[in-house]
Amino acid sequence: TTALELALQHDRAALVADLDDNLARMGRAQKARDWHGIAQLDQAFHQAIVDRCDNGYVRQAYQSIASKIGALRARLPAENERVAHCRDNHAAIVRLVRDANVGKAGAALAEHIRDTLSSYRAASELGDDAAAAHAHPRRRSARAVRSAA
């Protein structure tokens, strides 16, 4: 959330443009059922926030864990419900960023990350089939993120 706060302070308009573009591309990938592309766009969404923060230390810290996050993301089952809720969460975050609501945007991003962490844990502890069955917490999280908007 530090990267998001810094990016909002540095160049909110450019951040909104980057995130809007990412959402549009994610929507096209979802329609095409391009699950691999969606995973890449999910990573790119978070990377755009870090890239726009204008802080080398934050960028370096994120880069040190980005490959680990990518490996965890690869363990998630590619299924439509999870993808839709991820995109919904991203859209809610972008609305808050557009409105310059730093506190709520940070809270929505933190909730999205916590939700994703629980999906990673389910995938690694229970295996891919069980993780797919545990996709329902994402539904609650998407609602929570939307309600923050």
PDB file of C-alpha atoms in Angstrom:
ATOM      1  CA  THR A   1       0.000   0.000   0.000  1.00  0.00           C
ATOM      2  CA  THR A   2       3.017   2.292   0.419  1.00  0.00           C
ATOM      3  CA  ALA A   3       3.670   2.050  -3.306  1.00  0.00           C
ATOM      4  CA  LEU A   4       0.051   2.997  -4.015  1.00  0.00           C
ATOM      5  CA  GLU A   5       0.187   6.038  -1.721  1.00  0.00           C
ATOM      6  CA  LEU A   6       3.441   7.185  -3.322  1.00  0.00           C
ATOM      7  CA  ALA A   7       2.132   6.597  -6.854  1.00  0.00           C
ATOM      8  CA  LEU A   8      -0.980   8.651  -6.084  1.00  0.00           C
ATOM      9  CA  GLN A   9       1.196  11.493  -4.824  1.00  0.00           C
ATOM     10  CA  HIS A  10       3.628  11.281  -7.734  1.00  0.00           C
ATOM     11  CA  ASP A  11       1.343  11.062 -10.793  1.00  0.00           C
ATOM     12  CA  ARG A  12      -2.235   9.954 -10.172  1.00  0.00           C
ATOM     13  CA  ALA A  13      -3.325  10.612 -13.784  1.00  0.00           C
ATOM     14  CA  ALA A  14      -0.613   8.364 -15.226  1.00  0.00           C
ATOM     15  CA  LEU A  15      -1.380   5.662 -12.660  1.00  0.00           C
ATOM     16  CA  VAL A  16      -5.097   5.773 -13.511  1.00  0.00           C
ATOM     17  CA  ALA A  17      -4.278   5.545 -17.240  1.00  0.00           C
ATOM     18  CA  ASP A  18      -2.008   2.520 -16.683  1.00  0.00           C
ATOM     19  CA  LEU A  19      -4.535   0.743 -14.478  1.00  0.00           C
ATOM     20  CA  ASP A  20      -7.477   1.516 -16.802  1.00  0.00           C
ATOM     21  CA  ASP A  21      -5.499   0.068 -19.715  1.00  0.00           C
ATOM     22  CA  ASN A  22      -4.717  -3.029 -17.650  1.00  0.00           C
ATOM     23  CA  LEU A  23      -8.398  -3.507 -16.761  1.00  0.00           C
ATOM     24  CA  ALA A  24      -9.427  -3.214 -20.414  1.00  0.00           C
ATOM     25  CA  ARG A  25      -6.825  -5.773 -21.463  1.00  0.00           C
ATOM     26  CA  MET A  26      -7.867  -8.083 -18.620  1.00  0.00           C
ATOM     27  CA  GLY A  27     -11.482  -7.860 -19.793  1.00  0.00           C
ATOM     28  CA  ARG A  28     -10.474  -8.852 -23.326  1.00  0.00           C
ATOM     29  CA  ALA A  29      -8.351 -11.720 -21.997  1.00  0.00           C
ATOM     30  CA  GLN A  30     -11.246 -12.894 -19.837  1.00  0.00           C
ATOM     31  CA  LYS A  31     -13.605 -12.930 -22.820  1.00  0.00           C
ATOM     32  CA  ALA A  32     -11.009 -14.913 -24.777  1.00  0.00           C
ATOM     33  CA  ARG A  33     -10.562 -17.265 -21.795  1.00  0.00           C
ATOM     34  CA  ASP A  34      -6.834 -16.523 -21.911  1.00  0.00           C
ATOM     35  CA  TRP A  35      -6.069 -17.659 -18.342  1.00  0.00           C
ATOM     36  CA  HIS A  36      -2.301 -17.336 -18.744  1.00  0.00           C
ATOM     37  CA  GLY A  37      -2.692 -13.807 -20.085  1.00  0.00           C
ATOM     38  CA  ILE A  38      -4.961 -12.897 -17.173  1.00  0.00           C
ATOM     39  CA  ALA A  39      -2.347 -14.070 -14.665  1.00  0.00           C
ATOM     40  CA  GLN A  40       0.246 -11.920 -16.427  1.00  0.00           C
ATOM     41  CA  LEU A  41      -2.114  -8.939 -16.382  1.00  0.00           C
ATOM     42  CA  ASP A  42      -2.782  -9.457 -12.672  1.00  0.00           C
ATOM     43  CA  GLN A  43       0.937  -9.250 -12.054  1.00  0.00           C
ATOM     44  CA  ALA A  44       1.210  -6.236 -14.380  1.00  0.00           C
ATOM     45  CA  PHE A  45      -1.553  -4.430 -12.432  1.00  0.00           C
ATOM     46  CA  HIS A  46       0.488  -4.584  -9.241  1.00  0.00           C
ATOM     47  CA  GLN A  47       3.714  -3.828 -11.099  1.00  0.00           C
ATOM     48  CA  ALA A  48       2.157  -0.662 -12.567  1.00  0.00           C
ATOM     49  CA  ILE A  49       1.482   0.622  -9.059  1.00  0.00           C
ATOM     50  CA  VAL A  50       5.070  -0.071  -8.032  1.00  0.00           C
ATOM     51  CA  ASP A  51       6.471   1.437 -11.242  1.00  0.00           C
ATOM     52  CA  ARG A  52       4.522   4.683 -10.716  1.00  0.00           C
ATOM     53  CA  CYS A  53       5.542   5.147  -7.073  1.00  0.00           C
ATOM     54  CA  ASP A  54       8.781   6.953  -8.006  1.00  0.00           C
ATOM     55  CA  ASN A  55      10.700   5.343  -5.151  1.00  0.00           C
ATOM     56  CA  GLY A  56      13.686   3.171  -5.966  1.00  0.00           C
ATOM     57  CA  TYR A  57      13.690   1.440  -2.593  1.00  0.00           C
ATOM     58  CA  VAL A  58      10.062   0.359  -2.907  1.00  0.00           C
ATOM     59  CA  ARG A  59      10.664  -0.833  -6.475  1.00  0.00           C
ATOM     60  CA  GLN A  60      13.729  -2.786  -5.409  1.00  0.00           C
ATOM     61  CA  ALA A  61      11.861  -4.396  -2.494  1.00  0.00           C
ATOM     62  CA  TYR A  62       8.995  -5.417  -4.777  1.00  0.00           C
ATOM     63  CA  GLN A  63      11.364  -6.813  -7.420  1.00  0.00           C
ATOM     64  CA  SER A  64      13.025  -8.940  -4.742  1.00  0.00           C
ATOM     65  CA  ILE A  65       9.722 -10.765  -4.132  1.00  0.00           C
ATOM     66  CA  ALA A  66       8.037 -10.494  -7.566  1.00  0.00           C
ATOM     67  CA  SER A  67       9.310 -13.861  -8.808  1.00  0.00           C
ATOM     68  CA  LYS A  68       8.107 -15.567  -5.617  1.00  0.00           C
ATOM     69  CA  ILE A  69       4.674 -13.992  -6.048  1.00  0.00           C
ATOM     70  CA  GLY A  70       4.653 -15.163  -9.682  1.00  0.00           C
ATOM     71  CA  ALA A  71       5.449 -18.710  -8.590  1.00  0.00           C
ATOM     72  CA  LEU A  72       2.589 -18.628  -6.088  1.00  0.00           C
ATOM     73  CA  ARG A  73       0.226 -17.164  -8.693  1.00  0.00           C
ATOM     74  CA  ALA A  74       1.080 -20.042 -11.029  1.00  0.00           C
ATOM     75  CA  ARG A  75      -0.244 -22.480  -8.402  1.00  0.00           C
ATOM     76  CA  LEU A  76      -3.712 -20.927  -8.456  1.00  0.00           C
ATOM     77  CA  PRO A  77      -6.318 -22.766 -10.492  1.00  0.00           C
ATOM     78  CA  ALA A  78      -7.310 -20.931 -13.666  1.00  0.00           C
ATOM     79  CA  GLU A  79     -11.057 -20.708 -13.294  1.00  0.00           C
ATOM     80  CA  ASN A  80     -13.540 -18.097 -14.350  1.00  0.00           C
ATOM     81  CA  GLU A  81     -15.015 -17.182 -10.940  1.00  0.00           C
ATOM     82  CA  ARG A  82     -11.631 -16.375  -9.416  1.00  0.00           C
ATOM     83  CA  VAL A  83     -10.654 -14.315 -12.439  1.00  0.00           C
ATOM     84  CA  ALA A  84     -13.881 -12.309 -12.401  1.00  0.00           C
ATOM     85  CA  HIS A  85     -13.488 -11.466  -8.736  1.00  0.00           C
ATOM     86  CA  CYS A  86      -9.855 -10.467  -9.194  1.00  0.00           C
ATOM     87  CA  ARG A  87     -10.885  -8.118 -11.984  1.00  0.00           C
ATOM     88  CA  ASP A  88     -13.753  -6.766  -9.839  1.00  0.00           C
ATOM     89  CA  ASN A  89     -11.294  -6.072  -7.029  1.00  0.00           C
ATOM     90  CA  HIS A  90      -8.941  -4.310  -9.434  1.00  0.00           C
ATOM     91  CA  ALA A  91     -11.814  -2.211 -10.823  1.00  0.00           C
ATOM     92  CA  ALA A  92     -12.853  -1.142  -7.306  1.00  0.00           C
ATOM     93  CA  ILE A  93      -9.259  -0.152  -6.529  1.00  0.00           C
ATOM     94  CA  VAL A  94      -9.018   1.856  -9.755  1.00  0.00           C
ATOM     95  CA  ARG A  95     -12.252   3.736  -8.935  1.00  0.00           C
ATOM     96  CA  LEU A  96     -10.816   4.721  -5.563  1.00  0.00           C
ATOM     97  CA  VAL A  97      -7.504   5.736  -7.146  1.00  0.00           C
ATOM     98  CA  ARG A  98      -9.357   7.817  -9.745  1.00  0.00           C
ATOM     99  CA  ASP A  99     -11.242   9.564  -6.919  1.00  0.00           C
ATOM    100  CA  ALA A 100      -7.939  10.137  -5.063  1.00  0.00           C
ATOM    101  CA  ASN A 101      -9.334   8.331  -2.032  1.00  0.00           C
ATOM    102  CA  VAL A 102      -5.950   7.252  -0.710  1.00  0.00           C
ATOM    103  CA  GLY A 103      -7.153   5.630   2.509  1.00  0.00           C
ATOM    104  CA  LYS A 104      -9.905   3.533   0.952  1.00  0.00           C
ATOM    105  CA  ALA A 105      -7.747   2.646  -2.067  1.00  0.00           C
ATOM    106  CA  GLY A 106      -4.996   1.414   0.258  1.00  0.00           C
ATOM    107  CA  ALA A 107      -7.501  -0.558   2.347  1.00  0.00           C
ATOM    108  CA  ALA A 108      -9.038  -2.130  -0.787  1.00  0.00           C
ATOM    109  CA  LEU A 109      -5.599  -3.076  -2.117  1.00  0.00           C
ATOM    110  CA  ALA A 110      -4.602  -4.570   1.241  1.00  0.00           C
ATOM    111  CA  GLU A 111      -7.844  -6.613   1.349  1.00  0.00           C
ATOM    112  CA  HIS A 112      -7.232  -7.815  -2.221  1.00  0.00           C
ATOM    113  CA  ILE A 113      -3.689  -8.888  -1.312  1.00  0.00           C
ATOM    114  CA  ARG A 114      -4.846 -10.662   1.870  1.00  0.00           C
ATOM    115  CA  ASP A 115      -7.523 -12.485  -0.117  1.00  0.00           C
ATOM    116  CA  THR A 116      -5.002 -13.545  -2.730  1.00  0.00           C
ATOM    117  CA  LEU A 117      -2.636 -14.741  -0.008  1.00  0.00           C
ATOM    118  CA  SER A 118      -5.366 -17.007   1.334  1.00  0.00           C
ATOM    119  CA  SER A 119      -5.912 -18.388  -2.181  1.00  0.00           C
ATOM    120  CA  TYR A 120      -2.160 -19.064  -2.456  1.00  0.00           C
ATOM    121  CA  ARG A 121      -2.215 -20.893   0.873  1.00  0.00           C
ATOM    122  CA  ALA A 122      -5.180 -23.010  -0.176  1.00  0.00           C
ATOM    123  CA  ALA A 123      -3.485 -23.911  -3.458  1.00  0.00           C
ATOM    124  CA  SER A 124      -0.198 -24.884  -1.832  1.00  0.00           C
ATOM    125  CA  GLU A 125      -1.631 -26.695   1.202  1.00  0.00           C
ATOM    126  CA  LEU A 126      -4.626 -28.433  -0.345  1.00  0.00           C
ATOM    127  CA  GLY A 127      -3.649 -28.925  -3.964  1.00  0.00           C
ATOM    128  CA  ASP A 128      -5.209 -27.374  -7.052  1.00  0.00           C
ATOM    129  CA  ASP A 129      -8.596 -29.166  -6.886  1.00  0.00           C
ATOM    130  CA  ALA A 130      -9.187 -28.195  -3.272  1.00  0.00           C
ATOM    131  CA  ALA A 131      -8.004 -24.640  -3.946  1.00  0.00           C
ATOM    132  CA  ALA A 132     -10.630 -24.303  -6.647  1.00  0.00           C
ATOM    133  CA  ALA A 133     -13.250 -25.368  -4.109  1.00  0.00           C
ATOM    134  CA  HIS A 134     -11.991 -22.643  -1.767  1.00  0.00           C
ATOM    135  CA  ALA A 135     -12.450 -19.887  -4.361  1.00  0.00           C
ATOM    136  CA  HIS A 136     -15.616 -18.729  -2.592  1.00  0.00           C
ATOM    137  CA  PRO A 137     -13.758 -16.456  -0.081  1.00  0.00           C
ATOM    138  CA  ARG A 138     -12.863 -14.362  -3.137  1.00  0.00           C
ATOM    139  CA  ARG A 139     -16.568 -13.651  -3.571  1.00  0.00           C
ATOM    140  CA  ARG A 140     -16.738 -12.208  -0.063  1.00  0.00           C
ATOM    141  CA  SER A 141     -13.554 -10.264  -0.645  1.00  0.00           C
ATOM    142  CA  ALA A 142     -14.792  -8.782  -3.917  1.00  0.00           C
ATOM    143  CA  ARG A 143     -17.875  -7.545  -2.063  1.00  0.00           C
ATOM    144  CA  ALA A 144     -15.729  -6.095   0.706  1.00  0.00           C
ATOM    145  CA  VAL A 145     -13.532  -4.287  -1.797  1.00  0.00           C
ATOM    146  CA  ARG A 146     -16.576  -2.966  -3.661  1.00  0.00           C
ATOM    147  CA  SER A 147     -18.163  -1.775  -0.423  1.00  0.00           C
ATOM    148  CA  ALA A 148     -15.022   0.201   0.335  1.00  0.00           C
ATOM    149  CA  ALA A 149     -15.624   2.010  -2.949  1.00  0.00           C
TER     150      ALA A 149
END
